PDB file of C-alpha atoms in Angstrom:
ATOM      1  CA  GLY A  28      -0.518  -0.141   0.376  1.00  0.00           C
ATOM      2  CA  GLU A  29       0.930   3.472  -0.223  1.00  0.00           C
ATOM      3  CA  SER A  30       1.999   4.871   3.599  1.00  0.00           C
ATOM      4  CA  VAL A  31       4.863   7.103   4.787  1.00  0.00           C
ATOM      5  CA  GLY A  32       5.626   7.428   8.002  1.00  0.00           C
ATOM      6  CA  LEU A  33       7.665   9.058  10.442  1.00  0.00           C
ATOM      7  CA  HIS A  34       9.286   7.433  14.067  1.00  0.00           C
ATOM      8  CA  LEU A  35       9.077   9.690  16.251  1.00  0.00           C
ATOM      9  CA  PRO A  36       6.446  13.087  17.037  1.00  0.00           C
ATOM     10  CA  THR A  37       8.997  15.426  18.371  1.00  0.00           C
ATOM     11  CA  LEU A  38      12.370  16.024  18.691  1.00  0.00           C
ATOM     12  CA  SER A  39      14.068  18.379  20.674  1.00  0.00           C
ATOM     13  CA  VAL A  40      17.873  19.293  20.824  1.00  0.00           C
ATOM     14  CA  GLN A  41      20.263  22.437  21.559  1.00  0.00           C
ATOM     15  CA  GLU A  42      21.890  24.733  19.830  1.00  0.00           C
ATOM     16  CA  GLY A  43      24.503  24.078  17.737  1.00  0.00           C
ATOM     17  CA  ASP A  44      23.697  20.303  18.252  1.00  0.00           C
ATOM     18  CA  ASN A  45      23.002  17.828  15.313  1.00  0.00           C
ATOM     19  CA  SER A  46      19.260  16.997  14.310  1.00  0.00           C
ATOM     20  CA  ILE A  47      18.152  13.657  12.955  1.00  0.00           C
ATOM     21  CA  ILE A  48      14.424  12.363  11.868  1.00  0.00           C
ATOM     22  CA  ASN A  49      13.333   9.235  10.390  1.00  0.00           C
ATOM     23  CA  CYS A  50      11.076   8.050   8.350  1.00  0.00           C
ATOM     24  CA  ALA A  51       9.374   5.300   7.012  1.00  0.00           C
ATOM     25  CA  TYR A  52       8.021   3.655   3.596  1.00  0.00           C
ATOM     26  CA  SER A  53       6.553   1.065   2.719  1.00  0.00           C
ATOM     27  CA  ASN A  54       6.260   1.102  -1.359  1.00  0.00           C
ATOM     28  CA  SER A  55       9.196  -0.570  -2.321  1.00  0.00           C
ATOM     29  CA  ALA A  56       8.664   0.632  -5.866  1.00  0.00           C
ATOM     30  CA  SER A  57       9.073   4.225  -4.904  1.00  0.00           C
ATOM     31  CA  ASP A  58      12.324   5.963  -6.314  1.00  0.00           C
ATOM     32  CA  TYR A  59      11.731  10.374  -5.868  1.00  0.00           C
ATOM     33  CA  PHE A  60      11.297  11.435  -2.188  1.00  0.00           C
ATOM     34  CA  ILE A  61      11.414  15.154  -1.030  1.00  0.00           C
ATOM     35  CA  TRP A  62      11.718  16.194   2.653  1.00  0.00           C
ATOM     36  CA  TYR A  63       9.408  19.802   3.213  1.00  0.00           C
ATOM     37  CA  LYS A  64       9.767  22.270   6.501  1.00  0.00           C
ATOM     38  CA  GLN A  65       6.542  23.826   7.510  1.00  0.00           C
ATOM     39  CA  GLU A  66       6.287  26.604   9.667  1.00  0.00           C
ATOM     40  CA  SER A  67       3.839  27.275  11.884  1.00  0.00           C
ATOM     41  CA  GLY A  68       0.580  28.942   9.625  1.00  0.00           C
ATOM     42  CA  LYS A  69       2.826  28.108   6.488  1.00  0.00           C
ATOM     43  CA  GLY A  70       3.407  26.519   3.434  1.00  0.00           C
ATOM     44  CA  PRO A  71       5.518  23.664   3.615  1.00  0.00           C
ATOM     45  CA  GLN A  72       8.644  24.804   1.890  1.00  0.00           C
ATOM     46  CA  PHE A  73      10.653  22.575  -0.026  1.00  0.00           C
ATOM     47  CA  ILE A  74      14.632  21.243   1.771  1.00  0.00           C
ATOM     48  CA  ILE A  75      16.207  18.830  -0.542  1.00  0.00           C
ATOM     49  CA  ASP A  76      14.928  15.369  -2.380  1.00  0.00           C
ATOM     50  CA  ILE A  77      16.183  12.482  -3.125  1.00  0.00           C
ATOM     51  CA  ARG A  78      16.455   9.233  -5.972  1.00  0.00           C
ATOM     52  CA  SER A  79      16.424   6.116  -5.206  1.00  0.00           C
ATOM     53  CA  ASN A  80      20.027   5.993  -8.070  1.00  0.00           C
ATOM     54  CA  MET A  81      21.181   7.551  -4.891  1.00  0.00           C
ATOM     55  CA  ASP A  82      22.218   6.548  -1.692  1.00  0.00           C
ATOM     56  CA  LYS A  83      23.236  10.663   0.020  1.00  0.00           C
ATOM     57  CA  ARG A  84      22.211  13.892  -1.205  1.00  0.00           C
ATOM     58  CA  GLN A  85      23.985  16.848   0.364  1.00  0.00           C
ATOM     59  CA  GLY A  86      22.321  19.812   0.378  1.00  0.00           C
ATOM     60  CA  GLN A  87      23.641  23.799   2.616  1.00  0.00           C
ATOM     61  CA  ARG A  88      23.741  22.142   6.404  1.00  0.00           C
ATOM     62  CA  VAL A  89      21.241  19.399   4.688  1.00  0.00           C
ATOM     63  CA  THR A  90      22.303  15.825   4.167  1.00  0.00           C
ATOM     64  CA  VAL A  91      19.203  12.727   3.598  1.00  0.00           C
ATOM     65  CA  LEU A  92      20.024   9.615   3.524  1.00  0.00           C
ATOM     66  CA  LEU A  93      18.077   6.845   1.037  1.00  0.00           C
ATOM     67  CA  ASN A  94      18.226   2.546   2.542  1.00  0.00           C
ATOM     68  CA  LYS A  95      16.758   1.022  -0.095  1.00  0.00           C
ATOM     69  CA  THR A  96      16.981  -2.010   2.238  1.00  0.00           C
ATOM     70  CA  VAL A  97      15.130  -0.480   4.934  1.00  0.00           C
ATOM     71  CA  LYS A  98      12.911   1.743   2.705  1.00  0.00           C
ATOM     72  CA  HIS A  99      13.907   4.200   5.311  1.00  0.00           C
ATOM     73  CA  LEU A 100      15.332   8.272   5.038  1.00  0.00           C
ATOM     74  CA  SER A 101      16.623  10.549   7.554  1.00  0.00           C
ATOM     75  CA  LEU A 102      17.000  13.742   7.062  1.00  0.00           C
ATOM     76  CA  GLN A 103      20.010  14.636   9.013  1.00  0.00           C
ATOM     77  CA  ILE A 104      20.806  18.981  10.367  1.00  0.00           C
ATOM     78  CA  ALA A 105      24.001  20.125  11.114  1.00  0.00           C
ATOM     79  CA  ALA A 106      24.298  22.825  13.733  1.00  0.00           C
ATOM     80  CA  THR A 107      20.741  23.666  14.612  1.00  0.00           C
ATOM     81  CA  GLN A 108      19.733  27.446  14.922  1.00  0.00           C
ATOM     82  CA  PRO A 109      16.369  27.996  15.922  1.00  0.00           C
ATOM     83  CA  GLY A 110      15.664  29.050  12.632  1.00  0.00           C
ATOM     84  CA  ASP A 111      15.059  24.717  12.353  1.00  0.00           C
ATOM     85  CA  SER A 112      11.781  24.744  14.768  1.00  0.00           C
ATOM     86  CA  ALA A 113       9.646  23.679  13.020  1.00  0.00           C
ATOM     87  CA  VAL A 114       6.767  20.537  11.526  1.00  0.00           C
ATOM     88  CA  TYR A 115       9.304  18.098   9.417  1.00  0.00           C
ATOM     89  CA  PHE A 116       7.881  16.069   6.435  1.00  0.00           C
ATOM     90  CA  CYS A 117       9.322  13.234   3.809  1.00  0.00           C
ATOM     91  CA  ALA A 118       6.511  12.881   1.433  1.00  0.00           C
ATOM     92  CA  GLU A 119       6.864  10.075  -1.912  1.00  0.00           C
ATOM     93  CA  ASN A 120       6.671  11.304  -5.060  1.00  0.00           C
ATOM     94  CA  LEU A 121       3.566   8.776  -6.221  1.00  0.00           C
ATOM     95  CA  GLY A 122       2.816  11.605  -8.879  1.00  0.00           C
ATOM     96  CA  LYS A 123       1.282  13.000  -5.610  1.00  0.00           C
ATOM     97  CA  LEU A 124       2.834  13.177  -3.000  1.00  0.00           C
ATOM     98  CA  ILE A 125       2.249  10.586  -0.267  1.00  0.00           C
ATOM     99  CA  PHE A 126       2.812  12.722   3.638  1.00  0.00           C
ATOM    100  CA  GLY A 127       3.627  10.852   6.773  1.00  0.00           C
ATOM    101  CA  GLN A 128       2.642  12.169   9.883  1.00  0.00           C
ATOM    102  CA  GLY A 129       5.477  15.251  10.406  1.00  0.00           C
ATOM    103  CA  THR A 130       8.089  15.608  13.170  1.00  0.00           C
ATOM    104  CA  GLU A 131       8.215  18.793  15.042  1.00  0.00           C
ATOM    105  CA  LEU A 132      12.117  19.432  15.829  1.00  0.00           C
ATOM    106  CA  SER A 133      12.339  21.975  18.587  1.00  0.00           C
ATOM    107  CA  VAL A 134      15.651  23.972  19.159  1.00  0.00           C
ATOM    108  CA  LYS A 135      16.755  25.444  22.441  1.00  0.00           C
ATOM    109  CA  PRO A 136      19.005  27.881  22.988  1.00  0.00           C
TER     110      PRO A 136
ATOM    111  CA  ASN B 211      10.209  34.949 -10.543  1.00  0.00           C
ATOM    112  CA  ALA B 212       6.573  34.768  -8.121  1.00  0.00           C
ATOM    113  CA  GLY B 213       5.940  31.133  -5.870  1.00  0.00           C
ATOM    114  CA  VAL B 214       2.034  29.833  -5.666  1.00  0.00           C
ATOM    115  CA  MET B 215      -0.184  32.133  -5.050  1.00  0.00           C
ATOM    116  CA  GLN B 216      -3.499  31.048  -2.984  1.00  0.00           C
ATOM    117  CA  ASN B 217      -6.138  33.233  -2.023  1.00  0.00           C
ATOM    118  CA  PRO B 218      -8.345  34.090   0.089  1.00  0.00           C
ATOM    119  CA  ARG B 219      -5.164  32.686   3.522  1.00  0.00           C
ATOM    120  CA  HIS B 220      -8.598  32.710   5.261  1.00  0.00           C
ATOM    121  CA  LEU B 221     -12.367  32.130   4.278  1.00  0.00           C
ATOM    122  CA  VAL B 222     -14.954  31.751   7.186  1.00  0.00           C
ATOM    123  CA  ARG B 223     -17.795  30.080   6.064  1.00  0.00           C
ATOM    124  CA  ARG B 224     -20.981  29.408   7.856  1.00  0.00           C
ATOM    125  CA  ARG B 225     -22.491  25.920   7.349  1.00  0.00           C
ATOM    126  CA  GLY B 226     -23.769  25.028   4.081  1.00  0.00           C
ATOM    127  CA  GLN B 227     -21.509  28.111   2.804  1.00  0.00           C
ATOM    128  CA  GLU B 228     -19.831  27.427  -0.684  1.00  0.00           C
ATOM    129  CA  ALA B 229     -15.911  27.339  -0.328  1.00  0.00           C
ATOM    130  CA  ARG B 230     -14.168  29.460  -3.420  1.00  0.00           C
ATOM    131  CA  LEU B 231     -10.155  29.166  -3.046  1.00  0.00           C
ATOM    132  CA  ARG B 232      -8.230  29.985  -5.595  1.00  0.00           C
ATOM    133  CA  CYS B 233      -4.848  28.443  -7.208  1.00  0.00           C
ATOM    134  CA  SER B 234      -2.432  30.855  -9.473  1.00  0.00           C
ATOM    135  CA  PRO B 235       0.667  28.079 -10.225  1.00  0.00           C
ATOM    136  CA  MET B 236       4.850  28.804 -10.123  1.00  0.00           C
ATOM    137  CA  LYS B 237       4.962  31.597 -14.049  1.00  0.00           C
ATOM    138  CA  GLY B 238       5.817  28.102 -15.700  1.00  0.00           C
ATOM    139  CA  HIS B 239       4.526  25.822 -14.628  1.00  0.00           C
ATOM    140  CA  SER B 240       1.616  24.501 -15.345  1.00  0.00           C
ATOM    141  CA  HIS B 241       0.627  21.270 -13.750  1.00  0.00           C
ATOM    142  CA  VAL B 242      -1.345  21.960  -9.925  1.00  0.00           C
ATOM    143  CA  TYR B 243      -2.097  19.761  -7.039  1.00  0.00           C
ATOM    144  CA  TRP B 244      -4.534  20.971  -3.782  1.00  0.00           C
ATOM    145  CA  TYR B 245      -3.813  18.984  -0.300  1.00  0.00           C
ATOM    146  CA  ARG B 246      -6.361  18.784   2.577  1.00  0.00           C
ATOM    147  CA  GLN B 247      -4.584  19.451   6.603  1.00  0.00           C
ATOM    148  CA  LEU B 248      -6.626  19.115   8.874  1.00  0.00           C
ATOM    149  CA  PRO B 249      -5.149  19.743  12.087  1.00  0.00           C
ATOM    150  CA  GLU B 250      -2.946  18.181  14.136  1.00  0.00           C
ATOM    151  CA  GLU B 251      -2.178  15.649  11.123  1.00  0.00           C
ATOM    152  CA  GLY B 252      -0.646  15.756   7.564  1.00  0.00           C
ATOM    153  CA  LEU B 253      -1.268  16.622   4.278  1.00  0.00           C
ATOM    154  CA  LYS B 254      -3.479  14.630   2.130  1.00  0.00           C
ATOM    155  CA  PHE B 255      -3.402  14.586  -1.817  1.00  0.00           C
ATOM    156  CA  MET B 256      -6.769  15.983  -3.167  1.00  0.00           C
ATOM    157  CA  VAL B 257      -6.529  16.286  -7.185  1.00  0.00           C
ATOM    158  CA  TYR B 258      -4.606  16.787  -9.573  1.00  0.00           C
ATOM    159  CA  LEU B 259      -4.629  18.247 -12.727  1.00  0.00           C
ATOM    160  CA  GLN B 260      -3.113  20.627 -15.418  1.00  0.00           C
ATOM    161  CA  LYS B 261      -5.044  22.591 -17.905  1.00  0.00           C
ATOM    162  CA  GLU B 262      -8.583  22.363 -18.811  1.00  0.00           C
ATOM    163  CA  ASN B 263      -7.993  18.218 -17.443  1.00  0.00           C
ATOM    164  CA  ILE B 264      -8.273  16.517 -13.873  1.00  0.00           C
ATOM    165  CA  ILE B 265      -5.253  14.443 -13.777  1.00  0.00           C
ATOM    166  CA  ASP B 266      -5.948  12.359 -10.704  1.00  0.00           C
ATOM    167  CA  GLU B 267      -8.756  13.009  -8.390  1.00  0.00           C
ATOM    168  CA  SER B 268      -8.826  10.223  -6.183  1.00  0.00           C
ATOM    169  CA  GLY B 269      -8.173  11.731  -3.095  1.00  0.00           C
ATOM    170  CA  MET B 270     -11.355  13.843  -3.615  1.00  0.00           C
ATOM    171  CA  PRO B 271     -14.704  13.412  -1.290  1.00  0.00           C
ATOM    172  CA  LYS B 272     -17.344  12.030  -3.907  1.00  0.00           C
ATOM    173  CA  GLU B 273     -20.128  14.893  -2.547  1.00  0.00           C
ATOM    174  CA  ARG B 274     -19.637  18.646  -2.522  1.00  0.00           C
ATOM    175  CA  PHE B 275     -16.176  19.105  -4.306  1.00  0.00           C
ATOM    176  CA  SER B 276     -15.006  19.871  -7.091  1.00  0.00           C
ATOM    177  CA  ALA B 277     -12.025  21.036  -8.149  1.00  0.00           C
ATOM    178  CA  GLU B 278     -11.050  22.985 -12.516  1.00  0.00           C
ATOM    179  CA  PHE B 279      -8.239  24.572 -14.069  1.00  0.00           C
ATOM    180  CA  PRO B 280      -8.994  26.688 -16.974  1.00  0.00           C
ATOM    181  CA  LYS B 281      -7.000  27.914 -19.407  1.00  0.00           C
ATOM    182  CA  GLU B 282      -7.409  31.451 -18.147  1.00  0.00           C
ATOM    183  CA  GLY B 283      -7.050  31.980 -14.432  1.00  0.00           C
ATOM    184  CA  PRO B 284      -6.503  30.346 -11.788  1.00  0.00           C
ATOM    185  CA  SER B 285      -6.936  26.949 -10.742  1.00  0.00           C
ATOM    186  CA  ILE B 286      -9.908  27.115  -8.044  1.00  0.00           C
ATOM    187  CA  LEU B 287     -11.072  24.543  -5.956  1.00  0.00           C
ATOM    188  CA  ARG B 288     -14.933  24.720  -4.942  1.00  0.00           C
ATOM    189  CA  ILE B 289     -16.761  22.835  -1.688  1.00  0.00           C
ATOM    190  CA  GLN B 290     -20.349  23.382  -1.819  1.00  0.00           C
ATOM    191  CA  GLN B 291     -22.264  23.148   1.365  1.00  0.00           C
ATOM    192  CA  VAL B 292     -19.782  23.508   4.110  1.00  0.00           C
ATOM    193  CA  VAL B 293     -19.782  21.821   6.734  1.00  0.00           C
ATOM    194  CA  ARG B 294     -18.120  21.591  10.121  1.00  0.00           C
ATOM    195  CA  GLY B 295     -15.579  18.105   9.473  1.00  0.00           C
ATOM    196  CA  ASP B 296     -14.551  20.482   6.309  1.00  0.00           C
ATOM    197  CA  SER B 297     -12.562  23.091   8.998  1.00  0.00           C
ATOM    198  CA  ALA B 298      -9.235  22.757   7.240  1.00  0.00           C
ATOM    199  CA  ALA B 299      -6.092  23.974   5.605  1.00  0.00           C
ATOM    200  CA  TYR B 300      -5.694  23.498   1.626  1.00  0.00           C
ATOM    201  CA  PHE B 301      -2.713  24.050   0.046  1.00  0.00           C
ATOM    202  CA  CYS B 302      -1.945  23.900  -3.431  1.00  0.00           C
ATOM    203  CA  ALA B 303       1.153  23.230  -5.403  1.00  0.00           C
ATOM    204  CA  SER B 304       2.503  23.544  -8.862  1.00  0.00           C
ATOM    205  CA  SER B 305       5.557  21.869 -11.153  1.00  0.00           C
ATOM    206  CA  PRO B 306       6.694  22.842 -14.385  1.00  0.00           C
ATOM    207  CA  ARG B 307       6.410  18.668 -15.202  1.00  0.00           C
ATOM    208  CA  ARG B 308       4.418  15.384 -14.161  1.00  0.00           C
ATOM    209  CA  GLY B 309       4.495  15.083 -10.582  1.00  0.00           C
ATOM    210  CA  ASP B 310       6.339  12.305 -10.230  1.00  0.00           C
ATOM    211  CA  ARG B 311       9.427  13.465 -12.215  1.00  0.00           C
ATOM    212  CA  GLU B 312       9.944  16.861 -10.349  1.00  0.00           C
ATOM    213  CA  THR B 313       9.273  19.214  -6.749  1.00  0.00           C
ATOM    214  CA  GLN B 314       6.224  19.899  -6.015  1.00  0.00           C
ATOM    215  CA  TYR B 315       6.434  23.926  -4.734  1.00  0.00           C
ATOM    216  CA  PHE B 316       3.488  24.431  -2.209  1.00  0.00           C
ATOM    217  CA  GLY B 317       1.487  27.635  -1.663  1.00  0.00           C
ATOM    218  CA  PRO B 318       1.066  29.849   1.699  1.00  0.00           C
ATOM    219  CA  GLY B 319      -2.465  27.864   1.880  1.00  0.00           C
ATOM    220  CA  THR B 320      -6.076  28.143   3.080  1.00  0.00           C
ATOM    221  CA  ARG B 321      -7.187  28.123   6.145  1.00  0.00           C
ATOM    222  CA  LEU B 322     -11.190  27.507   6.282  1.00  0.00           C
ATOM    223  CA  LEU B 323     -13.236  27.987   8.850  1.00  0.00           C
ATOM    224  CA  VAL B 324     -17.047  26.776   8.948  1.00  0.00           C
ATOM    225  CA  LEU B 325     -19.234  28.231  11.405  1.00  0.00           C
TER     226      LEU B 325
END
């Protein structure tokens, strides 16, 4: 079936620490995944994406890892800042996006 | 280059009224998607449209909801005879080509409150 789930609903980290947000998916045929950040009262904002022909992709302070064997992906945020506080969603792109419920990241100063 | 635009940003309706939500995709984007986000939940796909065509409406409720993307003008999500359960944030996203090969970029959403 089509489903994308997140392991933890909330994550609290200290400013400057690294954050890791995890996501599992169930459709082994999926080949394109996107991470979005949603701040309160705003629409989802694209962070980074990855296709199934890659295991890792890096952006500015963010890294996405994809493990196709266990159908798991993660978002790593380096040197987390207060501005990173938001809800993070992984989404499976099947033409329509299948979103998980989200992980709320809280950054403590 | 303006991003995806949605209006109104907030909409209040009484039960039984109609709600019309508008979405203008990013310049050069001809594919539009509508998603609904209930309080404390993730986004759920509703409908995917290209100009003048509905491609996938598998997420649309069978009654009262309709969507269009005319040749000219914004995409419209229409909810007839609204009920309290329709209260949610409705997001529009767009992409330049078919979505499963492209990132979808989201607008700020319309927050619908049904009294």
